[in-house]
Coordinates of C-alpha atoms in Angstrom, one line a residue:
M1 CA 27.4 201.6 -81.0
S2 CA 27.1 199.3 -84.1
L3 CA 30.0 197.0 -85.1
S4 CA 30.0 198.9 -88.5
K5 CA 30.5 202.5 -86.9
Q6 CA 33.0 201.1 -84.1
L7 CA 35.0 199.5 -87.3
G8 CA 34.4 202.7 -89.3
I9 CA 35.8 205.0 -86.5
G10 CA 38.6 202.8 -85.4
F11 CA 40.0 202.4 -89.1
F12 CA 39.5 206.3 -89.7
L13 CA 41.4 207.2 -86.2
I14 CA 44.3 204.6 -87.4
L15 CA 44.6 206.0 -90.9
L16 CA 44.3 209.6 -89.6
L17 CA 47.1 208.8 -87.1
I18 CA 49.4 207.3 -90.1
F19 CA 48.5 210.3 -92.4
V20 CA 49.5 212.7 -89.7
G21 CA 52.5 211.1 -88.5
T22 CA 53.9 210.2 -92.2
L23 CA 53.1 213.9 -93.2
W24 CA 55.0 215.1 -90.1
L25 CA 58.0 212.9 -90.5
N26 CA 58.2 213.9 -94.2
I27 CA 58.2 217.7 -93.6
Q28 CA 60.9 217.2 -90.8
N29 CA 63.2 215.4 -93.0
T30 CA 62.7 218.0 -95.7
R31 CA 63.4 220.7 -93.2
E32 CA 66.7 219.0 -92.1
Y33 CA 67.8 218.4 -95.5
I34 CA 67.3 222.0 -96.5
E35 CA 69.0 223.4 -93.5
Q36 CA 72.0 221.0 -94.7
Q37 CA 71.7 222.3 -98.1
L38 CA 71.8 226.0 -96.7
E39 CA 74.6 225.2 -94.5
S40 CA 76.7 223.7 -97.3
H41 CA 75.7 226.3 -100.0
A42 CA 76.8 228.9 -97.4
Q43 CA 80.4 227.2 -96.7
D44 CA 80.8 226.9 -100.3
T45 CA 80.1 230.6 -101.2
A46 CA 82.3 231.9 -98.2
T47 CA 85.2 229.8 -99.2
S48 CA 85.0 230.6 -103.0
L49 CA 84.4 234.4 -102.5
G50 CA 87.2 234.4 -100.0
L51 CA 89.5 233.1 -102.4
S52 CA 88.4 235.7 -105.1
I53 CA 88.8 238.9 -103.0
T54 CA 91.9 237.9 -101.4
P55 CA 94.1 239.6 -103.7
Y56 CA 92.4 242.9 -103.2
I57 CA 92.2 243.0 -99.3
G58 CA 94.9 245.3 -97.8
N59 CA 94.4 248.3 -100.2
D60 CA 92.0 250.7 -99.7
D61 CA 91.9 251.6 -103.4
D62 CA 90.8 248.1 -104.2
L63 CA 87.9 248.2 -101.9
A64 CA 85.5 248.9 -104.6
I65 CA 86.5 246.0 -106.4
V66 CA 86.0 243.9 -103.5
E67 CA 82.5 245.2 -102.9
T68 CA 81.5 244.7 -106.6
M69 CA 82.4 241.2 -106.3
Q70 CA 80.5 240.7 -102.9
Q71 CA 77.6 242.6 -104.4
A72 CA 77.7 240.2 -107.6
I73 CA 77.3 237.1 -105.3
F74 CA 75.0 238.8 -102.9
D75 CA 72.4 240.0 -105.6
R76 CA 71.5 236.2 -106.4
G77 CA 69.3 236.3 -103.4
Y78 CA 70.4 233.2 -101.4
Y79 CA 71.9 235.1 -98.8
Q80 CA 70.7 236.8 -95.8
K81 CA 73.8 238.6 -94.9
I82 CA 77.6 238.6 -96.2
V83 CA 80.1 240.5 -94.0
L84 CA 83.7 241.4 -94.6
T85 CA 85.9 242.2 -91.5
D86 CA 89.5 243.1 -91.2
T87 CA 91.6 241.5 -88.6
D88 CA 90.6 244.1 -86.0
G89 CA 87.0 243.3 -86.6
K90 CA 86.3 246.5 -88.3
V91 CA 83.4 246.1 -90.8
L92 CA 84.9 246.7 -94.3
V93 CA 81.8 245.8 -96.5
T94 CA 78.2 244.5 -95.3
M95 CA 75.0 243.5 -97.3
S96 CA 72.0 242.1 -95.7
N97 CA 68.4 241.1 -96.9
P98 CA 65.4 241.1 -94.5
V99 CA 63.9 237.7 -93.8
T100 CA 60.3 238.0 -95.2
S101 CA 57.8 235.3 -94.3
E102 CA 54.6 237.0 -95.2
Q103 CA 53.8 234.3 -97.9
F104 CA 54.1 231.7 -95.1
P105 CA 51.6 231.1 -92.3
D106 CA 53.0 231.8 -89.1
W107 CA 51.8 228.2 -87.7
F108 CA 54.0 226.7 -90.3
T109 CA 57.1 228.7 -89.6
S110 CA 56.2 228.0 -85.8
L111 CA 56.0 224.3 -86.2
F112 CA 58.8 223.9 -88.6
P113 CA 61.5 226.6 -87.8
L114 CA 64.4 226.6 -90.1
N115 CA 67.7 228.0 -88.5
A116 CA 69.9 230.4 -91.0
P117 CA 73.1 228.6 -91.2
E118 CA 76.4 230.6 -91.0
A119 CA 79.5 230.0 -92.6
E120 CA 82.8 231.9 -91.8
T121 CA 86.3 231.8 -93.5
Q122 CA 89.5 233.6 -93.1
I123 CA 91.0 235.8 -96.1
N124 CA 94.9 234.7 -95.9
D125 CA 98.0 236.3 -97.8
G126 CA 100.3 233.5 -97.5
W127 CA 100.9 233.2 -93.8
N128 CA 99.2 236.6 -92.9
I129 CA 95.5 237.0 -92.2
K130 CA 93.9 239.9 -93.7
G131 CA 90.5 239.5 -92.5
N132 CA 87.3 237.4 -92.0
L133 CA 84.2 236.7 -94.5
L134 CA 80.9 235.8 -92.9
V135 CA 77.9 234.3 -95.0
V136 CA 74.6 233.8 -93.7
S137 CA 72.1 231.7 -95.8
N138 CA 68.6 233.2 -96.6
V139 CA 65.9 231.0 -94.9
G140 CA 63.1 232.6 -96.7
L141 CA 63.9 230.5 -99.7
G142 CA 64.3 227.7 -97.9
Y143 CA 60.9 228.1 -96.3
Q144 CA 59.6 228.3 -99.6
Q145 CA 61.0 225.2 -100.9
L146 CA 59.8 223.4 -97.8
Y147 CA 56.1 225.0 -98.0
A148 CA 56.0 223.7 -101.7
N149 CA 56.9 220.6 -100.4
A150 CA 54.6 220.4 -97.5
Q151 CA 51.7 221.5 -99.9
G152 CA 52.5 218.7 -102.3
S153 CA 52.9 215.9 -99.8
F154 CA 49.6 217.1 -98.1
V155 CA 47.8 216.5 -101.3
I156 CA 49.2 213.4 -102.1
F157 CA 48.3 212.3 -98.6
I158 CA 45.0 213.5 -98.6
L159 CA 44.1 211.7 -101.7
A160 CA 45.6 208.6 -100.3
F161 CA 43.7 208.9 -97.2
L162 CA 40.4 209.5 -99.1
L163 CA 41.0 206.5 -101.2
T164 CA 42.0 204.3 -98.3
G165 CA 38.8 205.5 -96.4
L166 CA 36.7 204.5 -99.3
F167 CA 38.1 201.1 -99.6
V168 CA 37.6 200.7 -95.9
W169 CA 34.1 202.0 -96.1
L170 CA 33.5 199.4 -99.0
L171 CA 35.1 196.8 -97.0
I172 CA 33.1 197.3 -93.9
S173 CA 29.8 198.1 -95.5
K174 CA 29.9 195.4 -98.3
V175 CA 32.0 192.6 -96.7
V176 CA 31.1 193.1 -93.0
S177 CA 27.9 195.2 -92.5
K178 CA 25.9 193.7 -95.1
P179 CA 26.4 190.1 -94.1
L180 CA 25.9 191.1 -90.5
A181 CA 22.7 193.1 -91.2
A182 CA 21.1 190.1 -93.3
V183 CA 22.1 187.8 -90.3
L184 CA 20.4 190.1 -87.9
K185 CA 17.5 190.6 -90.1
Q186 CA 17.0 186.7 -90.5
A187 CA 17.2 186.3 -86.8
D188 CA 14.6 188.7 -86.0
E189 CA 12.3 187.2 -88.6
I190 CA 12.9 183.6 -86.9
S191 CA 11.8 185.2 -83.5
H192 CA 8.7 186.2 -85.4
Q193 CA 8.2 182.6 -87.0
E194 CA 9.1 184.4 -90.4
F195 CA 11.5 181.6 -92.0
N196 CA 13.0 183.3 -94.8
T197 CA 16.4 182.6 -96.2
I198 CA 19.1 184.9 -97.2
N199 CA 20.1 184.9 -100.8
L200 CA 23.1 187.1 -100.1
Q201 CA 26.4 185.1 -101.0
P202 CA 29.5 186.8 -98.9
K203 CA 33.0 186.3 -100.5
T204 CA 34.3 185.9 -96.8
P205 CA 34.3 182.2 -95.8
E206 CA 33.5 182.9 -92.6
F207 CA 30.3 184.9 -93.2
S208 CA 29.4 182.6 -95.8
R209 CA 29.5 179.6 -93.6
I210 CA 27.4 181.7 -91.2
I211 CA 24.6 182.7 -93.6
Q212 CA 24.6 178.9 -94.6
A213 CA 24.1 177.7 -91.0
L214 CA 21.3 180.2 -90.5
N215 CA 19.5 179.4 -93.8
R216 CA 19.7 175.7 -92.9
M217 CA 18.4 176.4 -89.4
S218 CA 15.5 178.8 -90.8
N219 CA 14.3 176.0 -93.3
K220 CA 14.3 173.4 -90.6
L221 CA 12.1 175.7 -88.0
A222 CA 10.0 176.4 -91.1
T223 CA 9.3 172.6 -91.5
M224 CA 8.7 172.1 -87.9
F225 CA 6.4 175.1 -87.7
A226 CA 4.6 173.6 -91.0
Q227 CA 4.4 170.3 -89.0
I228 CA 2.8 171.8 -85.9
T229 CA 0.1 173.4 -88.1
R230 CA -0.5 170.4 -90.1
Q231 CA -0.6 168.5 -86.7
S232 CA -3.4 171.1 -85.6
E233 CA -5.2 170.7 -88.7
E234 CA -5.3 166.9 -88.2
Y235 CA -6.3 167.2 -84.4
R236 CA -9.1 169.2 -85.8
R237 CA -10.2 167.0 -88.7
F238 CA -9.8 163.8 -86.5
A239 CA -12.0 165.4 -83.7
Y240 CA -14.6 167.4 -85.4
V241 CA -14.8 166.4 -89.2
D242 CA -17.0 163.8 -90.7
M243 CA -14.5 161.5 -92.9
T244 CA -17.1 160.6 -95.4
T245 CA -18.4 164.1 -96.4
G246 CA -15.8 166.6 -95.2
A247 CA -18.4 168.4 -93.3
G248 CA -18.2 168.7 -89.5
N249 CA -19.4 166.1 -87.5
R250 CA -21.9 166.0 -84.3
R251 CA -19.4 166.9 -81.9
S252 CA -18.5 169.7 -83.9
F253 CA -22.0 170.8 -84.4
E254 CA -22.9 170.7 -80.6
L255 CA -19.8 172.9 -79.8
A256 CA -20.7 175.4 -82.4
I257 CA -24.5 175.8 -81.7
M258 CA -23.8 175.6 -77.7
K259 CA -21.3 178.4 -78.5
L260 CA -24.2 180.6 -80.4
L261 CA -27.0 179.9 -77.9
S262 CA -24.8 181.0 -74.9
D263 CA -22.6 183.8 -75.8
A264 CA -24.6 186.7 -74.8
N265 CA -22.1 189.6 -75.5
N266 CA -22.4 188.7 -79.3
H267 CA -26.1 188.3 -79.6
A268 CA -25.9 185.5 -82.3
Q269 CA -29.0 184.6 -84.1
G270 CA -29.7 183.0 -87.5
H271 CA -31.3 179.9 -88.8
L272 CA -30.6 176.2 -88.3
F273 CA -31.4 173.8 -91.3
F274 CA -32.0 170.2 -90.8
I275 CA -31.5 168.4 -94.1
K276 CA -32.3 164.8 -94.5
A277 CA -30.7 162.3 -97.2
T278 CA -34.2 160.7 -97.8
S279 CA -33.0 158.1 -99.9
L280 CA -30.0 156.8 -98.0
G281 CA -31.6 153.6 -96.6
S282 CA -32.8 152.4 -99.9
I283 CA -29.5 153.2 -101.7
H284 CA -27.4 151.0 -99.1
K285 CA -29.9 148.4 -99.4
S286 CA -29.9 148.3 -103.5
L287 CA -26.3 149.5 -104.1
G288 CA -24.3 149.2 -101.3
G289 CA -22.2 151.4 -98.8
L290 CA -19.9 152.9 -101.1
A291 CA -22.8 154.2 -103.1
G292 CA -24.3 155.5 -100.1
D293 CA -21.3 157.5 -99.0
Q294 CA -21.1 158.9 -102.5
Y295 CA -24.4 159.8 -102.2
L296 CA -24.1 161.9 -98.9
A297 CA -21.1 163.4 -100.1
S298 CA -22.5 164.9 -103.4
L299 CA -25.5 166.0 -101.4
V300 CA -23.0 167.9 -98.9
S301 CA -21.4 169.5 -101.8
L302 CA -24.6 170.6 -103.4
I303 CA -25.7 172.1 -100.2
K304 CA -22.3 174.1 -99.9
E305 CA -22.7 175.2 -103.4
V306 CA -26.1 176.6 -102.9
S307 CA -25.3 178.3 -99.7
A308 CA -22.3 180.0 -101.1
S309 CA -24.5 181.5 -103.8
K310 CA -26.6 183.1 -101.1
V311 CA -24.3 184.0 -98.3
Q312 CA -20.8 184.6 -97.5
H313 CA -20.5 182.3 -94.2
F314 CA -22.1 179.1 -93.2
S315 CA -21.3 175.8 -91.3
I316 CA -22.5 172.5 -92.5
Y317 CA -22.2 169.2 -90.3
R318 CA -23.2 165.6 -90.8
M319 CA -25.3 164.7 -87.4
N320 CA -25.3 161.0 -88.0
G321 CA -26.6 158.6 -90.8
A322 CA -28.7 160.5 -93.1
D323 CA -28.9 163.8 -91.0
I324 CA -27.1 167.0 -92.0
A325 CA -27.4 170.3 -90.3
L326 CA -26.6 173.7 -91.7
I327 CA -26.1 176.6 -89.6
I328 CA -26.0 180.3 -91.1
E329 CA -26.2 183.3 -88.9
D330 CA -27.4 186.7 -89.4
I331 CA -30.1 185.8 -92.2
D332 CA -33.8 186.8 -92.0
E333 CA -36.7 184.3 -92.8
N334 CA -37.0 185.5 -96.4
T335 CA -33.3 184.6 -97.1
S336 CA -33.8 181.0 -95.2
T337 CA -36.8 180.4 -97.3
E338 CA -34.8 181.3 -100.6
I339 CA -32.0 179.0 -99.5
A340 CA -34.3 176.0 -98.4
S341 CA -36.0 176.3 -101.8
A342 CA -32.9 176.5 -103.7
I343 CA -31.5 173.4 -102.0
I344 CA -34.6 171.3 -102.9
Q345 CA -34.8 172.7 -106.6
A346 CA -30.9 171.7 -106.8
T347 CA -31.7 168.3 -105.6
K348 CA -34.6 167.8 -107.9
R349 CA -32.1 168.5 -110.9
I350 CA -30.0 165.5 -109.8
E351 CA -32.6 163.3 -108.8
K352 CA -32.3 159.6 -110.3
S353 CA -34.2 156.1 -110.1
E354 CA -32.3 154.9 -106.9
H355 CA -33.7 158.1 -105.2
T356 CA -36.9 156.4 -104.3
L357 CA -38.0 158.9 -101.5
G358 CA -36.4 162.0 -103.3
V359 CA -32.9 163.5 -102.5
A360 CA -33.1 165.3 -99.6
H361 CA -35.9 167.1 -97.4
V362 CA -35.3 170.4 -95.4
G363 CA -36.6 171.7 -92.1
V364 CA -35.9 175.1 -91.0
T365 CA -35.9 177.0 -87.6
K366 CA -35.0 180.3 -86.4
F367 CA -32.2 180.3 -83.5
S368 CA -30.9 182.9 -81.0
T369 CA -28.8 183.8 -78.0
G370 CA -30.4 182.5 -74.9
Q371 CA -32.5 179.6 -76.5
E372 CA -32.2 176.2 -74.8
L373 CA -30.5 173.8 -76.9
A374 CA -33.3 171.0 -76.5
D375 CA -36.0 173.4 -77.4
L376 CA -34.0 174.4 -80.7
L377 CA -33.5 170.8 -81.6
E378 CA -36.8 170.1 -81.1
Q379 CA -38.2 172.5 -83.2
A380 CA -35.6 171.8 -86.0
D381 CA -36.9 168.0 -85.8
S382 CA -40.6 169.1 -85.8
A383 CA -39.9 171.4 -89.1
L384 CA -38.0 168.4 -90.7
T385 CA -40.9 166.1 -90.0
S386 CA -43.2 168.7 -91.5
A387 CA -40.9 168.8 -94.6
L388 CA -41.3 165.0 -95.1
E389 CA -44.9 165.5 -95.2
N390 CA -45.1 168.7 -97.5
E391 CA -45.0 168.4 -101.3
N392 CA -42.4 171.2 -101.2
R393 CA -40.0 168.9 -99.4
W394 CA -39.2 171.9 -97.1
F395 CA -40.7 173.6 -94.2
L396 CA -40.1 176.9 -91.9
A397 CA -40.9 176.6 -88.2
Q398 CA -42.8 179.8 -87.7
D399 CA -41.2 182.3 -85.1
N400 CA -43.7 183.7 -82.6
A401 CA -41.4 186.8 -82.1
V402 CA -42.1 190.1 -83.8
N403 CA -40.5 190.5 -87.0
Y404 CA -40.0 193.9 -88.7
S405 CA -40.2 194.3 -92.1
N406 CA -37.5 196.0 -94.0
E407 CA -38.9 199.5 -94.3
V408 CA -39.5 199.2 -90.6
W409 CA -36.0 198.5 -89.6
R410 CA -34.9 201.1 -91.9
E411 CA -36.7 203.8 -90.1
K412 CA -35.6 202.3 -86.7
I413 CA -32.0 202.3 -87.6
K414 CA -32.2 205.7 -89.1
E415 CA -33.8 206.8 -85.7
L416 CA -30.7 205.0 -83.8
L417 CA -28.4 207.1 -86.1
A418 CA -29.9 210.2 -85.5
R419 CA -30.0 209.9 -81.9
G420 CA -26.2 209.2 -82.2
S421 CA -25.7 207.9 -78.6
A422 CA -24.4 204.3 -77.5
E423 CA -23.9 202.7 -74.0
F424 CA -21.6 200.1 -73.2
V425 CA -21.1 197.2 -71.0
Q426 CA -17.6 195.9 -70.3
Q427 CA -16.4 192.5 -69.2
P428 CA -12.7 191.9 -67.9
I429 CA -9.9 189.9 -69.4
K430 CA -7.9 188.9 -66.6
R431 CA -4.0 187.7 -66.5
C432 CA -3.7 184.1 -65.3
A433 CA -0.5 185.0 -63.4
D434 CA -1.7 187.7 -61.0
D435 CA -5.4 188.0 -61.7
G436 CA -4.9 191.5 -62.9
I437 CA -6.9 192.9 -65.7
E438 CA -5.3 193.0 -69.1
Y439 CA -8.4 194.9 -70.5
Q440 CA -12.0 195.2 -70.6
E441 CA -13.9 194.2 -73.8
W442 CA -16.6 196.5 -74.3
F443 CA -19.9 195.6 -75.7
A444 CA -22.2 198.4 -77.4
R445 CA -26.0 198.8 -76.5
L446 CA -27.9 201.4 -78.7
P447 CA -30.8 202.8 -76.5
N448 CA -34.1 204.1 -78.2
K449 CA -36.6 206.0 -77.1
V450 CA -39.2 203.3 -76.4
N451 CA -36.9 200.7 -74.6
S452 CA -34.2 202.0 -72.4
M453 CA -32.6 198.4 -72.5
G454 CA -32.1 199.4 -76.2
V455 CA -32.7 197.5 -79.4
P456 CA -31.6 193.9 -79.3
M457 CA -28.3 193.8 -80.9
N458 CA -28.8 190.3 -82.3
Q459 CA -31.7 191.6 -84.2
L460 CA -30.1 195.0 -85.0
M461 CA -26.8 193.9 -86.5
P462 CA -28.3 191.3 -89.0
A463 CA -30.9 194.1 -90.1
S464 CA -28.2 196.7 -90.5
I465 CA -25.9 194.4 -92.7
K466 CA -28.6 193.5 -94.9
L467 CA -29.9 197.1 -95.4
D468 CA -26.3 198.5 -95.6
F469 CA -26.2 200.3 -92.5
A470 CA -23.6 198.4 -90.7
T471 CA -20.7 200.8 -91.2
Q472 CA -22.7 203.6 -90.1
I473 CA -23.6 201.6 -86.8
D474 CA -19.9 201.0 -86.2
K475 CA -19.3 204.4 -87.0
L476 CA -21.6 205.4 -84.3
I477 CA -20.0 203.0 -81.8
V478 CA -16.6 204.1 -82.5
I479 CA -17.6 207.8 -82.2
N480 CA -19.1 207.0 -78.6
L481 CA -16.3 204.8 -77.6
L482 CA -13.5 207.2 -78.2
E483 CA -15.4 209.9 -76.1
V484 CA -16.2 207.5 -73.2
A485 CA -12.6 206.1 -73.4
R486 CA -10.8 209.1 -72.4
T487 CA -11.4 208.3 -68.7
S488 CA -10.9 204.6 -68.8
E489 CA -7.8 203.6 -66.7
V490 CA -7.6 200.5 -68.2
A491 CA -7.3 199.2 -72.0
I492 CA -10.5 198.7 -73.9
G493 CA -11.3 196.0 -76.2
L494 CA -13.4 197.2 -79.2
N495 CA -15.5 194.8 -81.6
L496 CA -16.6 195.6 -85.0
S497 CA -18.1 193.6 -87.7
R498 CA -16.2 192.0 -90.4
F499 CA -18.2 193.9 -92.9
S500 CA -17.1 197.3 -91.8
L501 CA -13.3 196.1 -91.3
L502 CA -13.4 195.0 -95.1
D503 CA -14.9 198.2 -96.1
A504 CA -12.4 200.4 -97.9
G505 CA -14.3 203.6 -96.9
F506 CA -14.9 202.6 -93.3
S507 CA -11.2 201.7 -92.9
R508 CA -10.1 205.1 -94.3
W509 CA -12.7 206.9 -92.1
F510 CA -11.6 204.7 -89.0
L511 CA -7.7 205.6 -89.4
H512 CA -8.5 209.2 -89.9
T513 CA -10.6 209.3 -86.8
L514 CA -8.0 207.3 -84.9
N515 CA -5.2 210.1 -86.0
S516 CA -7.4 212.8 -84.3
H517 CA -7.6 210.8 -80.9
S518 CA -4.0 209.6 -80.9
A519 CA -3.7 209.8 -77.3
I520 CA -6.4 207.3 -76.7
C521 CA -5.1 204.7 -79.2
P522 CA -2.6 202.9 -76.9
K523 CA -5.8 202.1 -74.7
I524 CA -7.5 200.3 -77.5
V525 CA -7.5 196.7 -78.4
L526 CA -9.1 196.2 -81.8
E527 CA -10.6 192.5 -81.9
I528 CA -10.6 191.2 -85.5
P529 CA -13.1 188.3 -86.1
E530 CA -11.0 185.1 -87.6
R531 CA -13.3 184.9 -90.6
A532 CA -12.2 188.4 -91.7
L533 CA -8.6 186.8 -92.0
V534 CA -9.7 184.1 -94.2
Q535 CA -12.1 186.5 -96.4
D536 CA -9.3 189.2 -97.3
I537 CA -5.8 188.7 -95.3
Q538 CA -4.1 191.3 -97.5
F539 CA -6.5 194.0 -96.6
I540 CA -6.6 193.1 -93.1
K541 CA -2.8 192.9 -93.3
N542 CA -2.3 196.4 -94.7
L543 CA -5.0 197.8 -92.1
V544 CA -3.5 196.1 -89.1
K545 CA 0.0 197.7 -90.2
E546 CA -1.5 201.1 -90.1
L547 CA -3.4 200.5 -86.7
K548 CA -0.3 199.3 -85.0
S549 CA 1.4 202.3 -86.1
L550 CA -0.9 204.3 -84.1
G551 CA -0.4 202.4 -80.9
I552 CA -3.4 200.2 -81.2
K553 CA -3.2 196.5 -80.2
I554 CA -4.6 193.7 -82.1
A555 CA -6.7 190.8 -81.1
V556 CA -8.1 187.8 -83.5
E557 CA -11.2 186.6 -81.9
H558 CA -13.2 183.3 -82.3
F559 CA -10.0 181.5 -83.4
G560 CA -10.0 178.1 -84.6
A561 CA -13.5 177.7 -85.8
Q562 CA -12.0 178.4 -89.3
L563 CA -8.6 177.0 -88.9
A564 CA -7.4 178.4 -92.2
G565 CA -6.8 181.5 -90.2
I566 CA -3.6 179.7 -88.5
S567 CA -1.6 180.2 -91.9
H568 CA -2.5 183.9 -91.6
L569 CA -1.2 184.6 -88.3
R570 CA 2.4 185.3 -89.4
N571 CA 1.1 187.9 -91.8
I572 CA -0.5 190.2 -88.9
M573 CA 1.3 189.0 -85.9
P574 CA -1.7 190.0 -83.4
D575 CA -0.9 191.1 -79.7
Y576 CA -3.7 188.3 -78.6
L577 CA -5.3 185.1 -79.7
K578 CA -8.7 184.5 -78.4
I579 CA -9.7 180.8 -78.9
D580 CA -13.1 180.3 -79.8
G581 CA -15.5 179.5 -77.0
R582 CA -16.8 176.6 -78.3
F583 CA -13.6 174.7 -77.5
I584 CA -13.3 175.9 -74.2
R585 CA -16.8 174.7 -72.9
N586 CA -16.1 171.9 -70.5
I587 CA -12.5 171.5 -72.0
D588 CA -11.3 169.9 -68.7
Q589 CA -13.7 166.7 -69.7
H590 CA -13.0 166.4 -73.3
L591 CA -9.9 165.2 -74.6
D592 CA -10.3 166.0 -78.5
N593 CA -10.8 169.6 -77.3
Q594 CA -7.8 169.4 -75.0
L595 CA -5.6 168.2 -78.0
F596 CA -7.1 170.9 -80.1
V597 CA -6.7 173.7 -77.9
N598 CA -2.9 172.6 -76.8
S599 CA -1.7 172.7 -80.5
L600 CA -3.4 176.3 -80.8
I601 CA -1.6 177.3 -77.7
G602 CA 1.7 176.1 -79.0
I603 CA 1.6 177.8 -82.3
A604 CA 0.5 181.0 -80.5
K605 CA 3.4 180.7 -78.2
G606 CA 6.0 180.1 -80.9
L607 CA 4.7 183.3 -82.4
S608 CA 4.9 185.1 -79.1
I609 CA 1.3 186.0 -79.1
N610 CA -0.6 186.1 -75.8
V611 CA -3.6 183.4 -75.7
I612 CA -7.0 184.4 -74.4
A613 CA -9.6 181.8 -73.5
E614 CA -13.1 183.1 -74.0
M615 CA -16.2 181.7 -72.2
V616 CA -14.7 180.5 -69.2
E617 CA -17.6 179.4 -67.0
T618 CA -16.4 176.7 -64.4
E619 CA -13.7 176.3 -62.1
G620 CA -12.5 173.0 -64.0
E621 CA -11.9 174.9 -67.3
L622 CA -9.9 177.7 -65.4
E623 CA -7.5 175.3 -63.9
W624 CA -7.0 173.2 -66.9
L625 CA -6.6 176.4 -69.1
K626 CA -3.9 177.9 -66.4
N627 CA -2.1 174.5 -66.5
A628 CA -2.0 174.5 -70.3
G629 CA -0.4 177.6 -70.6
V630 CA -3.1 180.2 -71.5
D631 CA -2.1 183.9 -70.5
L632 CA -5.5 185.3 -70.3
V633 CA -9.1 184.3 -69.5
Q634 CA -12.7 185.9 -70.0
G635 CA -15.9 184.6 -69.3
Y636 CA -18.8 184.8 -66.6
F637 CA -16.6 182.7 -63.9
I638 CA -13.9 185.5 -64.4
G639 CA -16.3 188.3 -64.4
T640 CA -19.7 189.4 -65.7
P641 CA -20.4 192.0 -67.8
Q642 CA -21.3 195.4 -66.1

């Protein structure tokens, strides 16, 4: 029971006791007073009446006068009985009224009984006793006065009780409960790393000091959390960012490209651009190192501007010296040639006399999961060499793989959607503590009538995104997963494209579909890409809130690649944080990755979020991750997709 309820019930019982006790005492005192008044009144009447009738006692002829005088007194109604007897006890005159109590409740007369007072006097004629006069007061009138007094007292006490109760309620709710509720809310927010302050200023000094102390603690914790976040950013900047251009460094490039080439589950594909700042050497010689740095920084800025105008997501790195790498996922050859040509056209517009060999040259080659890094770099170098000899200043290395036209892809996707079937492979995510399975991540495969292995997802997803079929593909995957998930004994990790998650129409459909499968929802862990947080955090925040209300758990995958996602964690408070595999690869051998991953683990632990390390492939990686405090692990060393 809450403190406010305890205080309220306690005060209510005390007030009730005071009310009942005071009312009882008031009525009892009034009853005793009325009895005394009735007794005094009866005695006075007996004495005065006895004196009045004394001259007429003893003569039978005067008995009528006595009766008349007695009747005059009795008719006033204050008496229950008046009896005149002679010395032998013979009743000479008697008069009586019945005691009526119909106007008073029986429980009232039972609780507060009035005894009818009797007064008796002797009638004397000198030294001779002529008779006795008995007067009994009428208690009905006493009850009438007592009941009226009780009613008035009850009304007054009820009003006082209600006013006092209202005062106590205001005291508890405003002075006690409101500050306590604010304190409890802030304590809960602090436990979730939400460092808000209480604006309430209680009049009670004790509560005011408590709130001020909590506000100071919240501000200090907010500062500490901001410092940890900045520290993580500094670790990443120091380890993975080129200080001259602000682009990623070679180490960052290697981690990113190796992750894309080795992540078989996500079937990454795209194009790698090698861009050479061709005139860097001549600028260094003629204008100095500072001019060369400015030349590189402006080139990187130009590449970012052109890329952003064509695609939503890309990654840019300075390899070394004059070499810059640009990675863009999920684009076809037509888009890659458009970007390469646009970069060259933009560089020509800023070309000056000191650019003796031109501003830049661009070599482009395609990459996909499973490709060897050495082969990819060789193809990119070869494309760049061809670009240096090409008057267009860019060159695309031709891919020998079959490339479908948009119309062919459109028909193929429509065929897959018409079939409406999807198959899944699953990979376990295990707990470090007991090696038990936390949940299975499911990866979709769409079989076609030609190839039972299905259409390669690394080709299908880019085509579906380009042709606006991504949400329909994801709907097909969701429908099939919900059907198969009925028989699953463990939780299921569901992957959807960020394009679908950020689509309002798909989100409405997704929530409606999940509502109709509410029994399965607690089994589902939805993995949201970190990119989606960076792209539209408010939309994702609202979606996550709806999903959590259905019992679905949330994981943020590929975390750390963008880093800006750290600032958004408190907005969605996911259940799991999956660190990007590029930082896990050979982590036991690389101090820079260790520092960065340790900082991410610290942030997640502070938010009470379980940390998952993906793409764990060696025993050394696993041991380091366990010692670092990672909660869950996934990868080919932990369990292969089945």
